Coordinates of C-alpha atoms in Angstrom, one line a residue:
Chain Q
X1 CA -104.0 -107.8 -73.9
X2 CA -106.3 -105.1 -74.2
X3 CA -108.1 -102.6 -71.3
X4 CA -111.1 -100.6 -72.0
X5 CA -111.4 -97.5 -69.7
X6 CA -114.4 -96.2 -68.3
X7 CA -113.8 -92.9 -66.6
X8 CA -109.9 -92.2 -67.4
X9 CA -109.5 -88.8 -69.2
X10 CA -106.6 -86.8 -70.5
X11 CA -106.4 -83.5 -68.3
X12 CA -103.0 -81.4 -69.5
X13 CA -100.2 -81.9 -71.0
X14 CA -97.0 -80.0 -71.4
X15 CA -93.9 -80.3 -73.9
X16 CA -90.5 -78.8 -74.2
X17 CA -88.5 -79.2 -77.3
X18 CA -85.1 -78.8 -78.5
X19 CA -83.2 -76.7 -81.1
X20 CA -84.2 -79.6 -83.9
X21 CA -87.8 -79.8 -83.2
X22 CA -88.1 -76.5 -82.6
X23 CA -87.0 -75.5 -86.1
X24 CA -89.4 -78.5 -87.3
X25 CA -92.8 -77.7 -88.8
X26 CA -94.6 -78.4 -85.1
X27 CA -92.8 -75.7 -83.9
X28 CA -95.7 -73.6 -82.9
X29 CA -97.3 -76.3 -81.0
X30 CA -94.7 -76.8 -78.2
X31 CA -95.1 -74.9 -74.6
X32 CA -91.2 -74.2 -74.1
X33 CA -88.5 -74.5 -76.7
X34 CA -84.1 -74.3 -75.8
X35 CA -81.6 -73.0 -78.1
X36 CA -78.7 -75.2 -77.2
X37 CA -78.1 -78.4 -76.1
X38 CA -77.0 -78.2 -72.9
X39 CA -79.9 -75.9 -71.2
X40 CA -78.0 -73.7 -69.0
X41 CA -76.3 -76.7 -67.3
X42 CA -73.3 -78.7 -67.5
X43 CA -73.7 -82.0 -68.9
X44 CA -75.6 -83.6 -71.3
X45 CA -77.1 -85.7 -68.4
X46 CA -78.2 -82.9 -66.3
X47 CA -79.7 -80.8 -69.4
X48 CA -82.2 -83.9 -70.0
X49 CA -83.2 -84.1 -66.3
X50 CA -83.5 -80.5 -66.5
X51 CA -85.8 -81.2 -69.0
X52 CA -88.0 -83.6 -67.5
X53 CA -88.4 -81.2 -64.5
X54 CA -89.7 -78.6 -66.2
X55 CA -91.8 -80.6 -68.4
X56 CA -93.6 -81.4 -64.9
X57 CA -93.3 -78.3 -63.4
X58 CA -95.1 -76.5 -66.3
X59 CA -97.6 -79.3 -66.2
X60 CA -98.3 -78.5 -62.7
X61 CA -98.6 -74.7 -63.6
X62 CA -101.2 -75.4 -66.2
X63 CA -103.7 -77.6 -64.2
X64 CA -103.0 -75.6 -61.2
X65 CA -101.9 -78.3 -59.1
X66 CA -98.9 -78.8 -56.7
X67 CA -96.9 -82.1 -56.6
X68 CA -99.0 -83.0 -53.3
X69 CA -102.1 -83.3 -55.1
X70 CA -100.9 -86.2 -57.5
X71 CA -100.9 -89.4 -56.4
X72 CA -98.8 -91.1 -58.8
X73 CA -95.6 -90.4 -61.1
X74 CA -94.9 -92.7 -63.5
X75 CA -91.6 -91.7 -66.0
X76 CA -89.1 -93.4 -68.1
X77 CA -86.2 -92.2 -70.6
X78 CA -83.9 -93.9 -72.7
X79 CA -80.7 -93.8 -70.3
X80 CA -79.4 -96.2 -68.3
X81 CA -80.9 -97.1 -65.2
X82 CA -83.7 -94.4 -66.5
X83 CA -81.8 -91.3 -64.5
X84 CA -83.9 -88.9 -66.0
X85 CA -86.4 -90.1 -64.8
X86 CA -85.3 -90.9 -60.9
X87 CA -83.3 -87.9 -60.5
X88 CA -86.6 -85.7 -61.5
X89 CA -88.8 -88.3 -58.9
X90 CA -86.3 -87.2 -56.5
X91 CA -86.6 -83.6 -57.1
X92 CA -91.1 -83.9 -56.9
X93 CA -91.4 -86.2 -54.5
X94 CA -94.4 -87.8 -55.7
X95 CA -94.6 -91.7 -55.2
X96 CA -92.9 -93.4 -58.5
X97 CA -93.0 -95.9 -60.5
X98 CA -90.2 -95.9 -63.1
X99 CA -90.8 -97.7 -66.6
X100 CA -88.3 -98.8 -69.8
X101 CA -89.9 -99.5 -72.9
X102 CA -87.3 -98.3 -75.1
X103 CA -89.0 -95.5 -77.2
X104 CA -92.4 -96.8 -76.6
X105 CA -92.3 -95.8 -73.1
X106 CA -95.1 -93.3 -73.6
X107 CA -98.0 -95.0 -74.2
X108 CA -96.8 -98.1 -71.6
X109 CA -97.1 -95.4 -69.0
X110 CA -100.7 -94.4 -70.4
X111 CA -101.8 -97.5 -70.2
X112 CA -100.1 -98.5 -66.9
X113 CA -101.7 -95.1 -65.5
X114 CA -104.7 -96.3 -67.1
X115 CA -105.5 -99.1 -65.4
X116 CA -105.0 -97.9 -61.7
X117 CA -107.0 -94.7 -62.8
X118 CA -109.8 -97.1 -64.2
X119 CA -109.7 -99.5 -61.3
X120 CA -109.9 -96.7 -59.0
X121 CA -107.0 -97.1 -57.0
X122 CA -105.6 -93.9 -57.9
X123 CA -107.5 -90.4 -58.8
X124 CA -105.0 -89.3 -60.5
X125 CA -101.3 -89.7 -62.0
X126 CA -98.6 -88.1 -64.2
X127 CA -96.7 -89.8 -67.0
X128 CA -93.5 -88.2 -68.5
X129 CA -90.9 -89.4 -70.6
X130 CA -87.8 -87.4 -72.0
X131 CA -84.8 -88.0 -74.3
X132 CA -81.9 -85.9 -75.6
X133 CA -80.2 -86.4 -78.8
X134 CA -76.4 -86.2 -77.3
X135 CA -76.9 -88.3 -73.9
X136 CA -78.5 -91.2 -76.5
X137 CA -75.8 -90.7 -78.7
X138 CA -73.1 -91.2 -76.3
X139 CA -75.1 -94.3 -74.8
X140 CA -76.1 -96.1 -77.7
X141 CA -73.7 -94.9 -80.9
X142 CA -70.6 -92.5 -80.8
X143 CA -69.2 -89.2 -79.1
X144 CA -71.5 -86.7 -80.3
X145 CA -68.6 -84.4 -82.0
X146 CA -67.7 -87.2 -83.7
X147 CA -68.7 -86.8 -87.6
X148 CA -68.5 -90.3 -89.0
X149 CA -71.9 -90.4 -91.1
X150 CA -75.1 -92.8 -90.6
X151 CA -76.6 -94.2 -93.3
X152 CA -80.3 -93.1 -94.5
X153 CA -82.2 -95.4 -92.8
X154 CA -80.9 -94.2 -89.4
X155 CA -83.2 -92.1 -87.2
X156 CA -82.3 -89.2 -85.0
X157 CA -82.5 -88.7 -81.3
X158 CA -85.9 -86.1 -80.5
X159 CA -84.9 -84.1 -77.8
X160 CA -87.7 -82.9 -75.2
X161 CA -89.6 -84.0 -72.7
X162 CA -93.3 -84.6 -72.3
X163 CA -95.5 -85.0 -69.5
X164 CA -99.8 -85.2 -69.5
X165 CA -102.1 -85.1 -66.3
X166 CA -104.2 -88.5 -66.5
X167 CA -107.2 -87.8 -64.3
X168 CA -111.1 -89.8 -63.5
X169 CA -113.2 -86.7 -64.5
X170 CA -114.7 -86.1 -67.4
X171 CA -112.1 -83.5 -70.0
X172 CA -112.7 -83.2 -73.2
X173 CA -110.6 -86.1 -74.2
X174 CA -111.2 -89.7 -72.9
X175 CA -107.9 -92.8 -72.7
X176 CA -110.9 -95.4 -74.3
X177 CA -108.7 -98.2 -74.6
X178 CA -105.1 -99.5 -74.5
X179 CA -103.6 -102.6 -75.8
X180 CA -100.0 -103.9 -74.3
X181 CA -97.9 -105.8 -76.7
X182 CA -95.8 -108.4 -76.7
X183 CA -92.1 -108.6 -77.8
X184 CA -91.3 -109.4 -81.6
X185 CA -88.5 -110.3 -82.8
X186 CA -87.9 -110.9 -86.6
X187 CA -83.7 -111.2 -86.5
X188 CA -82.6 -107.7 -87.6
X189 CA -79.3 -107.1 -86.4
X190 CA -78.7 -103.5 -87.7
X191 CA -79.3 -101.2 -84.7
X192 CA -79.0 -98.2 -87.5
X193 CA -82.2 -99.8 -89.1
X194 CA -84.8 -99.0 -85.7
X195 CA -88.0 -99.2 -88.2
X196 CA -87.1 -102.3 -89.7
X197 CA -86.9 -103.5 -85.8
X198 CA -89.8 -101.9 -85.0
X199 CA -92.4 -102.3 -87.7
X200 CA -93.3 -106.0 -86.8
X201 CA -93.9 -104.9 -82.9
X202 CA -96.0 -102.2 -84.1
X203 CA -98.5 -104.4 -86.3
X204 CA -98.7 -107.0 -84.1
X205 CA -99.9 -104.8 -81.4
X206 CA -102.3 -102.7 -84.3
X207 CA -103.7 -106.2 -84.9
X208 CA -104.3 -107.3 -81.9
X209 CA -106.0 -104.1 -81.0
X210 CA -108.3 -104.0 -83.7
X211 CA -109.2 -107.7 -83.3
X212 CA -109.9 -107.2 -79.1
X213 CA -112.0 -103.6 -79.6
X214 CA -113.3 -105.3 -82.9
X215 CA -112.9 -102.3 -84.7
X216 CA -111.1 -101.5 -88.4
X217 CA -108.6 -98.8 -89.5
X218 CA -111.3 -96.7 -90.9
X219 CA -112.9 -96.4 -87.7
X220 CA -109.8 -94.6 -86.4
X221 CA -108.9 -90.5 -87.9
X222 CA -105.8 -91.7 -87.3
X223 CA -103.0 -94.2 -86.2
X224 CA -100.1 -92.5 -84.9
X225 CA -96.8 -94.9 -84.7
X226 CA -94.0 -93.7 -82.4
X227 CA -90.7 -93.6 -84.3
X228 CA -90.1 -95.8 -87.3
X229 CA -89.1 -93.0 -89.9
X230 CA -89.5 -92.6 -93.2
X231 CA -88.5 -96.6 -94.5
X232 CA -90.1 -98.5 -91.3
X233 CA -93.4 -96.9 -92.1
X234 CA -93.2 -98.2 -95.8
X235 CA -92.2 -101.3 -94.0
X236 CA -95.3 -101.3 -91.5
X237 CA -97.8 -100.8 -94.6
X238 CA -96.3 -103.5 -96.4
X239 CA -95.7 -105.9 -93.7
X240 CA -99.4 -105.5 -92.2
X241 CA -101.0 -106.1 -96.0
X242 CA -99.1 -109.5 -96.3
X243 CA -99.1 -110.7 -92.7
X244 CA -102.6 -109.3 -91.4
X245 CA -104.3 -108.5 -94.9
X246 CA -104.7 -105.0 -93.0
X247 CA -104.8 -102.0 -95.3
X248 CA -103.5 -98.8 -93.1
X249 CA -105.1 -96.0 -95.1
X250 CA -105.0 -93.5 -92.3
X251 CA -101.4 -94.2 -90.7
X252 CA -98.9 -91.4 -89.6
X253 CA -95.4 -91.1 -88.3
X254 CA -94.5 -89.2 -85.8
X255 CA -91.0 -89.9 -86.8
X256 CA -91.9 -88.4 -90.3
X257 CA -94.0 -85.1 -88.1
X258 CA -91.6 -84.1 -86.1
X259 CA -89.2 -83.0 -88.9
X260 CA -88.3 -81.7 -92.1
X261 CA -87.1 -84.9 -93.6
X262 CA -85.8 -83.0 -96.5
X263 CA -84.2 -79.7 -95.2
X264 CA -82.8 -81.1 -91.7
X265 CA -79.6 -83.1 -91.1
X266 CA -81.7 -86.2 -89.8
X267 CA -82.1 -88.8 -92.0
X268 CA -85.3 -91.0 -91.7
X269 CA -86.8 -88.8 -89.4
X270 CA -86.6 -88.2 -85.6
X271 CA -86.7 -91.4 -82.9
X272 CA -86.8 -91.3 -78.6
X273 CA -89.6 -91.8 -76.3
X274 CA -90.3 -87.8 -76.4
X275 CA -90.9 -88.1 -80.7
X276 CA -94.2 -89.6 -80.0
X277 CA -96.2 -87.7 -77.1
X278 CA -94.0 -84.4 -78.0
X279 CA -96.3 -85.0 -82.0
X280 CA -99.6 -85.8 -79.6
X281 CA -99.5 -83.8 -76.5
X282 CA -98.9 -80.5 -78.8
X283 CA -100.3 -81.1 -82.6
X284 CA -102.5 -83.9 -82.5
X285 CA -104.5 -83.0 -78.9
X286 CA -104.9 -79.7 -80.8
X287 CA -106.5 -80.5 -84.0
X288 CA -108.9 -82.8 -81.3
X289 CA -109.8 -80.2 -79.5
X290 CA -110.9 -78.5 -82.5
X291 CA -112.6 -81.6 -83.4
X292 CA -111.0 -82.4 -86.6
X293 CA -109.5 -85.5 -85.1
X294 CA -112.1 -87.2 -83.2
X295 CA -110.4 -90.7 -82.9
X296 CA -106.5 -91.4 -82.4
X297 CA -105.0 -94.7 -82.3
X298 CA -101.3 -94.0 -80.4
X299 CA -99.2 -97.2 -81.4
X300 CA -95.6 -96.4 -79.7
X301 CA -93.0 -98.6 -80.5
X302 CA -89.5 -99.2 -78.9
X303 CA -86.6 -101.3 -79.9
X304 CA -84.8 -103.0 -76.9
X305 CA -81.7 -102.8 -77.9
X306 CA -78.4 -102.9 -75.8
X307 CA -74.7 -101.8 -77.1
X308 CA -73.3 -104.9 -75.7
X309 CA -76.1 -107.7 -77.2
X310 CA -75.6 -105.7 -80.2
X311 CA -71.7 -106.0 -80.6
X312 CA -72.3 -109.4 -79.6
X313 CA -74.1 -109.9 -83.1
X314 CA -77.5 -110.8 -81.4
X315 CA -80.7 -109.8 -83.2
X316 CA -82.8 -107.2 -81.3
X317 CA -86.3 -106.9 -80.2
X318 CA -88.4 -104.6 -80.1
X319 CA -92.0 -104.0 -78.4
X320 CA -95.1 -101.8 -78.9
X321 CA -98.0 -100.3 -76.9
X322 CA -101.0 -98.8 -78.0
X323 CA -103.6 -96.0 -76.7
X324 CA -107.1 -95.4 -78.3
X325 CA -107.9 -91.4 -77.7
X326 CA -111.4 -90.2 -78.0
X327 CA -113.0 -86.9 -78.2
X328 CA -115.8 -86.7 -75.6
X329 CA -118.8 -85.0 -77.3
Chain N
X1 CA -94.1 -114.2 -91.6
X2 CA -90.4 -115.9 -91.5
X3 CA -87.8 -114.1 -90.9
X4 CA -86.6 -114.4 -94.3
X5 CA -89.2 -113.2 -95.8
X6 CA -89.3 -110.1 -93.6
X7 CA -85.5 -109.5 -94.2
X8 CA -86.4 -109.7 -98.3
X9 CA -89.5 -107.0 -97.8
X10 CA -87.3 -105.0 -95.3
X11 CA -84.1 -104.9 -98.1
X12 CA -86.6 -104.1 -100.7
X13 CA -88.0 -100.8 -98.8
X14 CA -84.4 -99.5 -97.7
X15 CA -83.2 -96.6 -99.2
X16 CA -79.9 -96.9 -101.7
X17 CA -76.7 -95.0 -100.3
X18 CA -75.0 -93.2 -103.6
X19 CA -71.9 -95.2 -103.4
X20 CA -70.3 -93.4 -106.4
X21 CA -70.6 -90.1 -105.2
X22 CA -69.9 -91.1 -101.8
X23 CA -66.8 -92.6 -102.9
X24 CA -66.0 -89.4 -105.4
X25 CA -65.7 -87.4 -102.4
X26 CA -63.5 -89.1 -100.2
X27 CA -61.3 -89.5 -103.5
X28 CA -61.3 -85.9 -104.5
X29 CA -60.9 -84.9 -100.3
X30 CA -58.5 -87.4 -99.7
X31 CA -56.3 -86.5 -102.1
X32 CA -56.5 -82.7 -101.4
X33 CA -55.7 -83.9 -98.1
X34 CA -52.5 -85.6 -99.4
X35 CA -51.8 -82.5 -101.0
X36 CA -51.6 -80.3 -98.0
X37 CA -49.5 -83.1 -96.8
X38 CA -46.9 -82.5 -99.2
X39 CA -47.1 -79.2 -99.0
X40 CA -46.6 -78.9 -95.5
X41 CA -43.7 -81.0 -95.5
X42 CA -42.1 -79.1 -98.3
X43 CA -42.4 -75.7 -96.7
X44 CA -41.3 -78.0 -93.1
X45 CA -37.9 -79.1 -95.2
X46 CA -37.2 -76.0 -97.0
X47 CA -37.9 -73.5 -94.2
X48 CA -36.9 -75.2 -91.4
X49 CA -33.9 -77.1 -93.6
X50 CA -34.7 -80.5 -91.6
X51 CA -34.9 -83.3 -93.7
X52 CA -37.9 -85.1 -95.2
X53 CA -38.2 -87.9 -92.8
X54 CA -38.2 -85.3 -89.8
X55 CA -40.5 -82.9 -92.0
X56 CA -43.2 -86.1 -92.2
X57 CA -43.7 -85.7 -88.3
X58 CA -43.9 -82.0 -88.6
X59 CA -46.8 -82.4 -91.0
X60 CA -48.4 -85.8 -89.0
X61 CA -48.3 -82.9 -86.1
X62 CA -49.5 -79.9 -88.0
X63 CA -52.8 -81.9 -89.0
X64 CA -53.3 -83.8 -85.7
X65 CA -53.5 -80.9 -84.0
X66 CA -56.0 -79.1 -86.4
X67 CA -58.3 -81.9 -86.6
X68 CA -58.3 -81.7 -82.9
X69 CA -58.3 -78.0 -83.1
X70 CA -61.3 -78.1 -85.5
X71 CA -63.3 -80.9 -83.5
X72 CA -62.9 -79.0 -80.1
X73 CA -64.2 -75.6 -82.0
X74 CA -66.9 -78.0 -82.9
X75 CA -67.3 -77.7 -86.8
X76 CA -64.9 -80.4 -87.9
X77 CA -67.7 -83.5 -87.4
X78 CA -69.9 -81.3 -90.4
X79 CA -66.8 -81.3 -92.5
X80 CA -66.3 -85.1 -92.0
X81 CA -69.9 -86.4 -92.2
X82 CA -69.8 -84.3 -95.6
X83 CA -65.6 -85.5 -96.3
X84 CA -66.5 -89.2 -94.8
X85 CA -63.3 -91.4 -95.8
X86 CA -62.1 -88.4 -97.2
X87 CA -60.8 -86.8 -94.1
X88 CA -61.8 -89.9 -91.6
X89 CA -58.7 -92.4 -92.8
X90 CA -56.0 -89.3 -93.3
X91 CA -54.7 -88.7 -89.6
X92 CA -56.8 -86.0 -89.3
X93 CA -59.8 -89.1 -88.9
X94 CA -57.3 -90.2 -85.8
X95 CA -57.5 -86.7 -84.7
X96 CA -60.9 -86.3 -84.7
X97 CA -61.6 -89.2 -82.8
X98 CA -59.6 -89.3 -80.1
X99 CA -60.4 -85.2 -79.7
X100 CA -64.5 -86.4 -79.5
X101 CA -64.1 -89.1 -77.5
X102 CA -62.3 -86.8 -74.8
X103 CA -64.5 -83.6 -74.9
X104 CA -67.6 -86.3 -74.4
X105 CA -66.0 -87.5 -71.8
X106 CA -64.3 -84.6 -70.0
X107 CA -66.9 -84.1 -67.7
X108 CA -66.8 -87.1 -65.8
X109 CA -63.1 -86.7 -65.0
X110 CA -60.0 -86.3 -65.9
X111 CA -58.4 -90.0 -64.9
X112 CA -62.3 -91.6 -64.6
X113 CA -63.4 -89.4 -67.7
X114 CA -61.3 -88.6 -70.6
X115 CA -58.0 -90.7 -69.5
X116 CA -60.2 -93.6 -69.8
X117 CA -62.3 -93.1 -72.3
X118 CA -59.9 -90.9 -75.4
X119 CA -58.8 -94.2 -77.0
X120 CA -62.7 -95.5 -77.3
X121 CA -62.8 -94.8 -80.9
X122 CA -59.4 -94.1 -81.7
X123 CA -57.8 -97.2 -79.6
X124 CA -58.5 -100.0 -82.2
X125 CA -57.0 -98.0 -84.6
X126 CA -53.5 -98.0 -82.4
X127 CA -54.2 -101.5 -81.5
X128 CA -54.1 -103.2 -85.5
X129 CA -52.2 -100.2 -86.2
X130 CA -49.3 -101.8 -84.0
X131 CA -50.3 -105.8 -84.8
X132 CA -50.4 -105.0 -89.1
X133 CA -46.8 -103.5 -88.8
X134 CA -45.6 -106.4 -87.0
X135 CA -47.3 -108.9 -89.4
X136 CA -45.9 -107.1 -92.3
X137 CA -42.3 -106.2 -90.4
X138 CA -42.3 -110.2 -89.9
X139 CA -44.0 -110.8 -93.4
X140 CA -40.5 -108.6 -95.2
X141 CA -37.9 -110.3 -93.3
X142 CA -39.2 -113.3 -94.6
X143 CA -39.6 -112.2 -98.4
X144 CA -36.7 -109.6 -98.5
X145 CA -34.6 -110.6 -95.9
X146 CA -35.1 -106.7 -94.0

C-alpha cells in the first residue's frame, strides 16, 4: 500500500547518540552525545527514557515550539510494552499514539504521521523512536556483562534516540510518498542472523514501492535500508536480482554508516529503531540540505521477533516500511 | 522465492567464523587456566598443609570469586569474548555468569531482582550438572560395582 503526500514536510529533527555512535564516523552530525551508558540515572531503563525525553525536548528547542503547540506524538522503542516511549508521553503530555515495528518503527511512524498530516486532520505531529544497546540486550539476548561472544553476522544495539517535527508547510524537505509493507517470512530461525530476517521484508516493500510510484532505483540518490549489516545488505542485492530482477546500484546501510565496521567491537554493524533516523535526521538531511542528495528512499526494516517464539524454535518475521524524501527546489 | 532457496543464498553470503583459531585459544587459555589451578592448589596443600582434596575447594573458591571479582569490576566479559571456551567452561565461565546475571538484575530487587534472576544463565548449568552425575554415579555402580 502506498500514500503520496501533498503538503507534508519534514520541519526539525534532533538526535542523541551514545558512547558507540559517537566514536563512529557520523559523529559530527549528532545534536547531543553521552559518555556512559547509564546517562546520569540509575537503570538501563530510565537512561533510554531519559533519552527519548531529551531527544523531544531539544526538538522543541529547535523549532521553537512548546509541547502545547503539537498536536500529535507518535513514538515506539524496542522494549516491552514500548516504556520508552509511554513513560516519555507521560512526561509531554501531548496526545499519543504508541507504535511497535521492531526496528522499523521509524519510518511506520513517518508514514502514520503522514497520512493524518496529508488528510488534514492534524497540522502537525512528532515522531520519535529510541533504543539502548544494554536494555535490548537484557530483553532480547544476555546480561550485558556477560562476555560469551556472537558470531559475525550478529548486529549491535544503536543507542540514541531520534525525534523530527512533521509539519503541512512548505520546509525545505518534502515526505513525497510512503509505502507500508507487509510481513515476510522466509523460515530463518537464527535471531543472531537479523539481515538474513530482514532482507526479504525490505525488497518486498522496495518493490512494491517502485511498482506503485512507477519509478526505478536510478531515479532515487539513494535507498537507505534500516539495519541489516554488513551480510543482509549483500543478501538484499542478491535476493532482489533473482526475485525482482531489480539491480540496487545506489543502496546504503545505515547499519554499515553508523559504524566503523572494522575498528569497533560490533560485528555486522549497528541495529535498533534509532540506527536508521539517528544516519537520516543528522548525515543524510544534511548532505540534502546542501543539495547533494536530492532524493532518498528510507526503507526501515524490523524483525518481529520474541525470546519466547524464538526458544520455541519458531521461524521469525520480519516487516518493512518505506519513506520517499524530496528536496523542495 | 522458496524458502530453500533463500536459506542456500543466505548460507552462501554469511561470513566464515575461524574455527581453528577460535578453537586455538580456548586450548592454549584453557589450559593456562588449568595451570593456575594446579598451582593454586599446590601452594593451598603446601602452605596451608591441608590435603589435596580440601586444597581443590580452596582453588574452586579462589577462581569463583575472581571471576566474579573481575565481572563486577566490569573487564572480565572482554577477557572472555576474547578467551571464549577458554575461560567460559573453567569455573571461572560459572563465575561469570551467575556474577552478570545478578548485577543486571540488582536493580530490580534484591528477592524480585537478583534472587530470582542469578541462576538465569548459570542455573542449567547446576541443573545437568546435578542430572550427568547421577546418570554416571548410576551408570558406575552398574559397570564397576561403586
Amino acid at each position: 500500500m502506498t500514500f503520496n503526500y501533498k503538503n507534508v514536510y519534514l520541519d526539525e529533527t534532533s538526535t542523541i547518540a551514545g558512547i558507540y555512535e559517537a566514536e563512529g564516523p557520523l559523529k559530527d552530525y549528532y545534536d547531543k552525545c553521552y559518555k556512559d551508558f547509564y546517562f546520569n540515572e540509575k537503570t538501563f531503563e530510565l537512561a533510554e527514557i531519559k533519552l527519548m525525553n531529551e531527544s523531544i525536548e531539544i526538538l522543541l528547542d529547535k523549532s521553537k515550539k512548546k509541547s502545547t503547540d503539537i498536536d500529535i506524538h507518535i513514538s515506539g522503542d524496542l522494549l516491552n510494552q514500548i516504556t520508552s516511549s509511554s513513560y516519555t508521553a507521560a512526561k509531554k503530555q501531548i496526545p499519543f499514539i504508541g507504535i511497535y515495528a521492531a526496528c522499523s518503527t521509524s519510518t511506520l511512524g513517518l508514514i502514520i504521521a503522514s497520512n493524518m498530516i496529508n488528510a488534514r486532520q492534524v497540522k502537525n505531529a512528532i515522531v520519535s523512536v529510541s533504543s539502548h544497546n544494554c536494555t535490548s540486550e537484557k530483553q532480547f539476548r544476555q546480561p550485558v556483562e556477560y562476555g560469551g561472544p556472537k558470531p559475525k553476522r550478529s548486529t549491535f544495539t544503536v543507542t540514541g534516540a531520534a525525534s523530527a517535527l512533521l509539519i503541512n508547510k512548505p520546509t525545505n524537505i518534502k515526505i513525497t510518498s510512503g509505502t507500508l509493507g507487509t510481513v515476510v517470512d522466509l523460515g530463518i530461525k537464527d535471531p543472531f542472523n537479523m539481515g538474513a530476517v530482514m532482507a526479504p521484508a525490505a525488497a518486498k516493500t522496495i518493490y512494491t514501492h517502485l511498482l506503485n510510484t512507477k519509478t526505478k532505483p536510478s531515479d532515487y540518490d539513494m535507498i537507505l535500508t534500516g539495519d541489516l549489516g554488513v551480510y543482509g545488505k549483500k543478501i538484499l542485492k542478491e535476493y532482489m536480482q533473482k526475485e525482482y530482477n531489480i539491480e540496487l546500484g545506489n543502496l546504503q546501510d545505515s547499519a554499515c554508516m553508523i559504524y566503523e565496521i572494522d575498528k569497533q567491537e560490533v560485528n555486522a554493524g549497528g541495529s535498533g529503531p534509532a540506527c536508521l533516523p539517528l544516519v537520516t535526521y543528522g548525515y543524510i538531511l544534511d548532505k540534502m540540505k546542501k543539495k547533494r542528495l536530492k532524493k532518498v528512499l528510507l526503507v526501515a526494516t524490523g524483525a518481529l521477533l520474541s525470546q519466547a517464539l524464538v526458544n520455541e524454535k519458531q521461524t521469525i518475521p520480519a516487516i518493512s516500511h518505506a519513506v520517499c524524501l524530496e528536496v523542495c527546489e | 522465492m522458496e524458502k530453500t532457496k533463500y536459506h542456500d543464498l543466505v548460507s552462501k553470503n554469511m561470513p566464515k567464523e575461524n574455527k581453528v583459531l577460535n578453537c586455538f585459544i580456548s586450548f592454549f587459555i584453557g589450559g593456562i587456566m588449568g595451570v593456575i589451578g594446579q598451582l593454586l592448589i599446590d601452594f593451598y596443600s603446601t602452605n596451608l598443609n591441608v590435603s589435596t582434596k580440601e586444597a581443590t575447594t580452596f582453588m574452586i573458591v579462589t577462581l569463583v570469586f575472581i571471576g566474579c571479582l573481575f565481572t563486577a569490576l566490569g573487564f572480565f566479559d572482554k577477557w572472555v569474548k576474547f578467551a571464549k571456551c577458554g575461560l567460559i567452561i573453567p569455573i571461572t565461565g560459572f563465575a561469570h555468569a551467575m556474577m552478570s546475571s545478578a548485577l543486571e538484575y540488582r536493580r530490580e530487587g534484591l528477592v524480585t531482582g537478583l534472587g530470582a534472576n542469578m541462576f538465569k544463565l548459570a542455573g542449567s548449568v547446576i541443573v545437568f550438572g546435578v542430572v550427568s552425575a547421577y546418570i554416571f554415579g548410576i551408570l558406575r555402580i552398574i559397570i564397576i560395582g561403586g
